[in-house]
Coordinates of C-alpha atoms in Angstrom, one line a residue:
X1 CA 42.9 -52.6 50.1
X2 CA 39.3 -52.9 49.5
X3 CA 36.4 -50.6 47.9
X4 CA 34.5 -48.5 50.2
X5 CA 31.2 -47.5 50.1
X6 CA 30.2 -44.4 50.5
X7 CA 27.2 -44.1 52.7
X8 CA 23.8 -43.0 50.7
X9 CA 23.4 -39.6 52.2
X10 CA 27.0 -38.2 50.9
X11 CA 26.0 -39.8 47.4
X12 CA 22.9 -37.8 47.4
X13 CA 24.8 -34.5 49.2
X14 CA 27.3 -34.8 46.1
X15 CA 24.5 -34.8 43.6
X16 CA 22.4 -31.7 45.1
X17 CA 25.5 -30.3 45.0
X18 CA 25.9 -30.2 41.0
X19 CA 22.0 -29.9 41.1
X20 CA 22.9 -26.0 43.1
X21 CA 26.0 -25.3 41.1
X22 CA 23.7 -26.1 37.5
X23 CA 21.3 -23.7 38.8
X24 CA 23.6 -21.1 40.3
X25 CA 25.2 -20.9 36.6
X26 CA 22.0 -20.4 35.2
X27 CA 20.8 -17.6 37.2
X28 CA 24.1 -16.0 36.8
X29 CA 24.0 -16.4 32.7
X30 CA 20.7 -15.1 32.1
X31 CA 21.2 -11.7 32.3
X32 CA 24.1 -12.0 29.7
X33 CA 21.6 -13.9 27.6
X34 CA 19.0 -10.6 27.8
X35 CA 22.0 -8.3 27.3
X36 CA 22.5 -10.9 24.3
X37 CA 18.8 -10.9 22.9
X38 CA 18.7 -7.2 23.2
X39 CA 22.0 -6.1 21.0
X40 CA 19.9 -8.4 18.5
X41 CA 16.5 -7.0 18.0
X42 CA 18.4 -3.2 18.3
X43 CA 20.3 -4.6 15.3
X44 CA 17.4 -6.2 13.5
X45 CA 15.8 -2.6 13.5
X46 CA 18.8 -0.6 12.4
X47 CA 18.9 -3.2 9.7
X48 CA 15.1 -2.6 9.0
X49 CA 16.1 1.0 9.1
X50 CA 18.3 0.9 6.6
X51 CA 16.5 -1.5 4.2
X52 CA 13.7 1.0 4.8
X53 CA 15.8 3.8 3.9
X54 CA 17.4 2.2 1.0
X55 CA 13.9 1.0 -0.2
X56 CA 13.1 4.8 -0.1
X57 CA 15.8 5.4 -2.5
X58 CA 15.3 2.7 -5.0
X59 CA 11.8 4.5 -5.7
X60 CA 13.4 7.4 -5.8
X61 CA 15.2 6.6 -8.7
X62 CA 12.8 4.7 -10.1
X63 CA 10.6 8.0 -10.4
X64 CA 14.3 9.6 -12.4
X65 CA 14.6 7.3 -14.4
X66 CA 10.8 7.5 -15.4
X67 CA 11.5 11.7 -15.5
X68 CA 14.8 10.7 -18.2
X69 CA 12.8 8.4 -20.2
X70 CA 9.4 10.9 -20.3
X71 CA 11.6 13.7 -20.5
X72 CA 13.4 11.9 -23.9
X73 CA 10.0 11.2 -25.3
X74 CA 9.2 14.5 -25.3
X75 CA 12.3 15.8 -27.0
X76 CA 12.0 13.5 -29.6
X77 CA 8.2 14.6 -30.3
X78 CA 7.1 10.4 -30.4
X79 CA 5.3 10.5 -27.2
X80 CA 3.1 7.3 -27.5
X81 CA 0.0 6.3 -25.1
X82 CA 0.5 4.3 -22.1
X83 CA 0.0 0.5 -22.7
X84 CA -2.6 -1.0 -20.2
X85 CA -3.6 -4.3 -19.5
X86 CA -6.3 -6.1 -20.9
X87 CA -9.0 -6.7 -17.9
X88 CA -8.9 -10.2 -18.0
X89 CA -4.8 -10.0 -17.4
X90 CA -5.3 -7.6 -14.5
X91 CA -8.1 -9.1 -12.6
X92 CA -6.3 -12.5 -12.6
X93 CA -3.2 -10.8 -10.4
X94 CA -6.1 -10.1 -7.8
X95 CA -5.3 -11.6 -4.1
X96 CA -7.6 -13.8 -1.7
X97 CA -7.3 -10.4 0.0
X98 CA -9.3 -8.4 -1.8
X99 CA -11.0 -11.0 -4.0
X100 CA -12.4 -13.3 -1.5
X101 CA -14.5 -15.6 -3.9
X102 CA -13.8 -16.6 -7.1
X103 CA -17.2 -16.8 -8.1
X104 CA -18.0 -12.9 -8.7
X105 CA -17.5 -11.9 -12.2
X106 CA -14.0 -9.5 -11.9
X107 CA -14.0 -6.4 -14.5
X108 CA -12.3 -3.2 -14.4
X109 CA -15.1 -0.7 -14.4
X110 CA -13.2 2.6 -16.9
X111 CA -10.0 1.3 -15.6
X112 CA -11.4 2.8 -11.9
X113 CA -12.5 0.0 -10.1
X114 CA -12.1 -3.8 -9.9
X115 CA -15.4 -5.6 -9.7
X116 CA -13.8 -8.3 -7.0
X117 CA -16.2 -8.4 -3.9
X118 CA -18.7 -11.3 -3.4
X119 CA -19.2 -10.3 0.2
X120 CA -20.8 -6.7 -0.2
X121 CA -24.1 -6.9 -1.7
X122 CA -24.7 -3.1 -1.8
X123 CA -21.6 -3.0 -4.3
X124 CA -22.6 -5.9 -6.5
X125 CA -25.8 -4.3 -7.4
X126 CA -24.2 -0.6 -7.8
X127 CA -21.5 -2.5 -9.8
X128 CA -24.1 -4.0 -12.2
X129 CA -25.4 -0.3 -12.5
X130 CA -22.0 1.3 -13.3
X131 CA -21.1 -1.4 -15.6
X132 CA -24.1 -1.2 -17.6
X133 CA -23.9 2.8 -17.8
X134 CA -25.8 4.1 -14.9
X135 CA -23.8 5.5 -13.0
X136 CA -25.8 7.9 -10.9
X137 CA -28.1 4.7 -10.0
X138 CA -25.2 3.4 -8.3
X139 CA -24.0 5.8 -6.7
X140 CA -27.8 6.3 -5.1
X141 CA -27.8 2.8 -3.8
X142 CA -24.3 2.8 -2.3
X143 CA -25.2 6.0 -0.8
X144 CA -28.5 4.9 0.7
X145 CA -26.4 1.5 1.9
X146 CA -24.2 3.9 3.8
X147 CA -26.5 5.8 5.3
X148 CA -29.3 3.5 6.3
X149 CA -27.9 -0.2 6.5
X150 CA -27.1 -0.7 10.1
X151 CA -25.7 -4.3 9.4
X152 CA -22.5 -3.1 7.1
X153 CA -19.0 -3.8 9.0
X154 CA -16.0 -1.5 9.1
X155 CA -14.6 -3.0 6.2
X156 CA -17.8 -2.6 4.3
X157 CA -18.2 0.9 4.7
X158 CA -15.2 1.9 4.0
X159 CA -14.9 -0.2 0.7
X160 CA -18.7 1.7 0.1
X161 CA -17.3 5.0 0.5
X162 CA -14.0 4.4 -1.7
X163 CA -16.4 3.3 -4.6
X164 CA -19.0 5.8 -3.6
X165 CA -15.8 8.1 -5.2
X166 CA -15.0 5.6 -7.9
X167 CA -18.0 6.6 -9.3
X168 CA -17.5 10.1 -8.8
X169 CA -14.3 10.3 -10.5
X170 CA -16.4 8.3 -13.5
X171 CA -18.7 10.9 -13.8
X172 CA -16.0 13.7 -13.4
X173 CA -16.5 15.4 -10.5
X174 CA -12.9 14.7 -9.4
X175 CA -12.5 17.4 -6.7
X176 CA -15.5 15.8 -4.4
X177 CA -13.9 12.5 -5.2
X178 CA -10.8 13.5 -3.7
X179 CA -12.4 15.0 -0.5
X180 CA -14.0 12.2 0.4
X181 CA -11.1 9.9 -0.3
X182 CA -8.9 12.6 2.2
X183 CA -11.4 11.3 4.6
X184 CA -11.4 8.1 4.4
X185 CA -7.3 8.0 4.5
X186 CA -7.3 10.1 7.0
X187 CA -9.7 8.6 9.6
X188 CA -8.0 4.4 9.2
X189 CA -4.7 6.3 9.7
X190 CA -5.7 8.4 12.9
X191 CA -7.7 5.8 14.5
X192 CA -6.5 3.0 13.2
X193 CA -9.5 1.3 12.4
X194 CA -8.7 -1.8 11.0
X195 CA -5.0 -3.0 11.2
X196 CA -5.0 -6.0 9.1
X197 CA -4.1 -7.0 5.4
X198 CA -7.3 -5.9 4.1
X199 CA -7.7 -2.4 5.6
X200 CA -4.5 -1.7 3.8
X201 CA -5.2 -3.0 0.8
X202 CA -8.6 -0.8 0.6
X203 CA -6.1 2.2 1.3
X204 CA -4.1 1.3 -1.5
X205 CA -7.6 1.4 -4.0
X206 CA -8.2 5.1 -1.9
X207 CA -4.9 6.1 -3.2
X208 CA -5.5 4.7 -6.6
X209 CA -8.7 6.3 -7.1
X210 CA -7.1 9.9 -5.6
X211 CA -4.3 9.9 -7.8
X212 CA -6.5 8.9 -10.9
X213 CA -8.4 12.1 -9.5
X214 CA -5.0 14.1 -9.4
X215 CA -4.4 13.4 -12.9
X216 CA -7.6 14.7 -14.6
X217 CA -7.0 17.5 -12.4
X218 CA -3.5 17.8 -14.0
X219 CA -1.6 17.7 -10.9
X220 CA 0.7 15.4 -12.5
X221 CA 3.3 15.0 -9.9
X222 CA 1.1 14.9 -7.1
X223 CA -0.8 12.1 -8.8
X224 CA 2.9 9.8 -8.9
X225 CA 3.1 10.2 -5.4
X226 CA -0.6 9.1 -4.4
X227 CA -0.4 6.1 -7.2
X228 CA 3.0 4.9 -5.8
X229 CA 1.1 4.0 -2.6
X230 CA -1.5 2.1 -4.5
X231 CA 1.6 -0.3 -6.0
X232 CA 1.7 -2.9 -3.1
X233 CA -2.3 -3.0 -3.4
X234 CA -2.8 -6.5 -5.1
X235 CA -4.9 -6.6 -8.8
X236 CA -4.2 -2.7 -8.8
X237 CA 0.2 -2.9 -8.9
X238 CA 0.3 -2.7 -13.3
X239 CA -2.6 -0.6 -13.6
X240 CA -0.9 1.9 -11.3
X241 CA 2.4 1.5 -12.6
X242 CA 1.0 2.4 -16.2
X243 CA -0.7 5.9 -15.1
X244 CA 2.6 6.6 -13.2
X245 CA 4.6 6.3 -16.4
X246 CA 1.3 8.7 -17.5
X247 CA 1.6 11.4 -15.0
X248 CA 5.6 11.6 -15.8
X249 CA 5.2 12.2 -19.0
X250 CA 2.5 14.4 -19.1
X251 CA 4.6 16.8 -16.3
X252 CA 7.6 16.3 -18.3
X253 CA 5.3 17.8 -21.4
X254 CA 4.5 20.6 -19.5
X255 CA 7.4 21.2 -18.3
X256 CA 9.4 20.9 -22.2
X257 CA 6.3 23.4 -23.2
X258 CA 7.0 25.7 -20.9
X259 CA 10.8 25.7 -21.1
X260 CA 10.4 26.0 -24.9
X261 CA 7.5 29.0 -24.6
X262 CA 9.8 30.8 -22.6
X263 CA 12.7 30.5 -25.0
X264 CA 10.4 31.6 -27.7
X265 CA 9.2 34.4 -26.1
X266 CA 13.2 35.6 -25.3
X267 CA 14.0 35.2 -28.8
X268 CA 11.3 37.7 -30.0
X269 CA 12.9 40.9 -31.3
X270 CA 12.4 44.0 -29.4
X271 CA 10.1 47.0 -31.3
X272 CA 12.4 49.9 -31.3
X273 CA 10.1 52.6 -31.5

């Protein structure tokens, strides 16, 4: 018996037959695929959920286990001053995001402010005031750059008013400082001014500078809270860290003092008349 051949047009009827079926499956799979993609990303963000959460606790503890080691310090009387870095080891951890040249001359200005901005002329010249003890003279010509230079960006005048405060806080007028600095978080995180790496890392020096503010004030605990949102800030993370440890054991001192006034004061004995 000999082959047959089918005729050309069944060939191709057989083959736009798979072609339908291919097709047919598809369409049927794809909403299994959605359902698929979806049960994903609602995992992925109960996952970032809890790492969220459990990042919240870590700090948590972390601020204990500063409170145990403050609170120790205390009791034994040895209470010794906070350890900072040398400028030179600080300003080297600065990031291409707030140091965008390499060619300004970085210094921490009173442990305040990190000279880091090649960009902003207004600051450069206020920084050169500040540094060399002047500074009322810088505050004037960051003030007047606010007010009167129509070419300063977003990110400009917001970096202006942060060291506008900076300077404040240097010549210790902490509670203006502060109000300012309320204004400045407050507006980026209302309107959202500038949502990139940058606007958050001027934040971070806001919060530095207000908790450095809270401190002087002697609102010690407060002043942990504001610093640990400055730790992520880059050039700013040991500095931080380092008046955190501050703050704890200055309210843990307080708080020994107090405790111990109190059972002083209940040990006294009582005039019997």
């Amino acid at each position: 018996m000999g082959f047959i051949k089918l005729p050309r047009w069944k060939t191709y009827r057989r083959r736009s037959r798979k072609t339908v079926r291919f097709e047919s499956t598809e369409e049927t799979n794809f909403p299994f695929r959605v359902q698929q993609l979806t049960s994903r990303i609602f995992t992925l963000e109960e996952d970032l959920q809890k790492s969220n959460h459990t990042t919240e606790l870590l700090r948590a503890q972390l601020a204990e286990y500063d409170m145990l080691l403050a609170h120790a310090q205390c009791r034994v009387g040895e209470t010794p001053p906070p350890t900072f870095q040398t400028d030179e080891q600080s300003v080297n951890q600065a990031s291409p995001a707030v140091s965008p040249s390499n060619k300004t001359s970085k210094v921490w200005i009173d442990d305040i402010w990190l000279c880091n901005d090649a960009e902003n002329i207004p600051i450069q010249e206020a920084e050169a005031y500040w540094k060399n003890g002047s500074p009322q003279s810088a505050l004037e010509i960051v003030s007047q750059a606010i007010d009167a230079n129509p070419f300063l960006s977003a990110t400009e005048d917001i970096r202006c008013r942060i060291f506008a405060a900076a300077v404040l806080h240097s010549m210790g007028r902490f509670e203006v400082s502060n109000r300012r600095l309320g204004v400045i978080i407050e507006s980026v995180s209302r309107y959202s001014l500038l949502n990139d790496l940058r606007s958050r890392d001027l934040v971070g020096i806001a919060y530095y500078v207000f908790g450095r503010n809270l401190i002087e004030m002697g609102e010690f605990a407060e002043a942990y809270y504001s610093l640990s949102r400055a730790l992520g800030t880059p050039g700013y993370h040991n500095k931080t860290r380092d008046y955190q440890k501050a703050a704890v054991v200055e309210f843990t001192r307080q708080k020994v003092m107090a405790e111990t006034a109190s059972v002083s004061s209940s040990l006294q004995p009582t005039h019997v008349q």
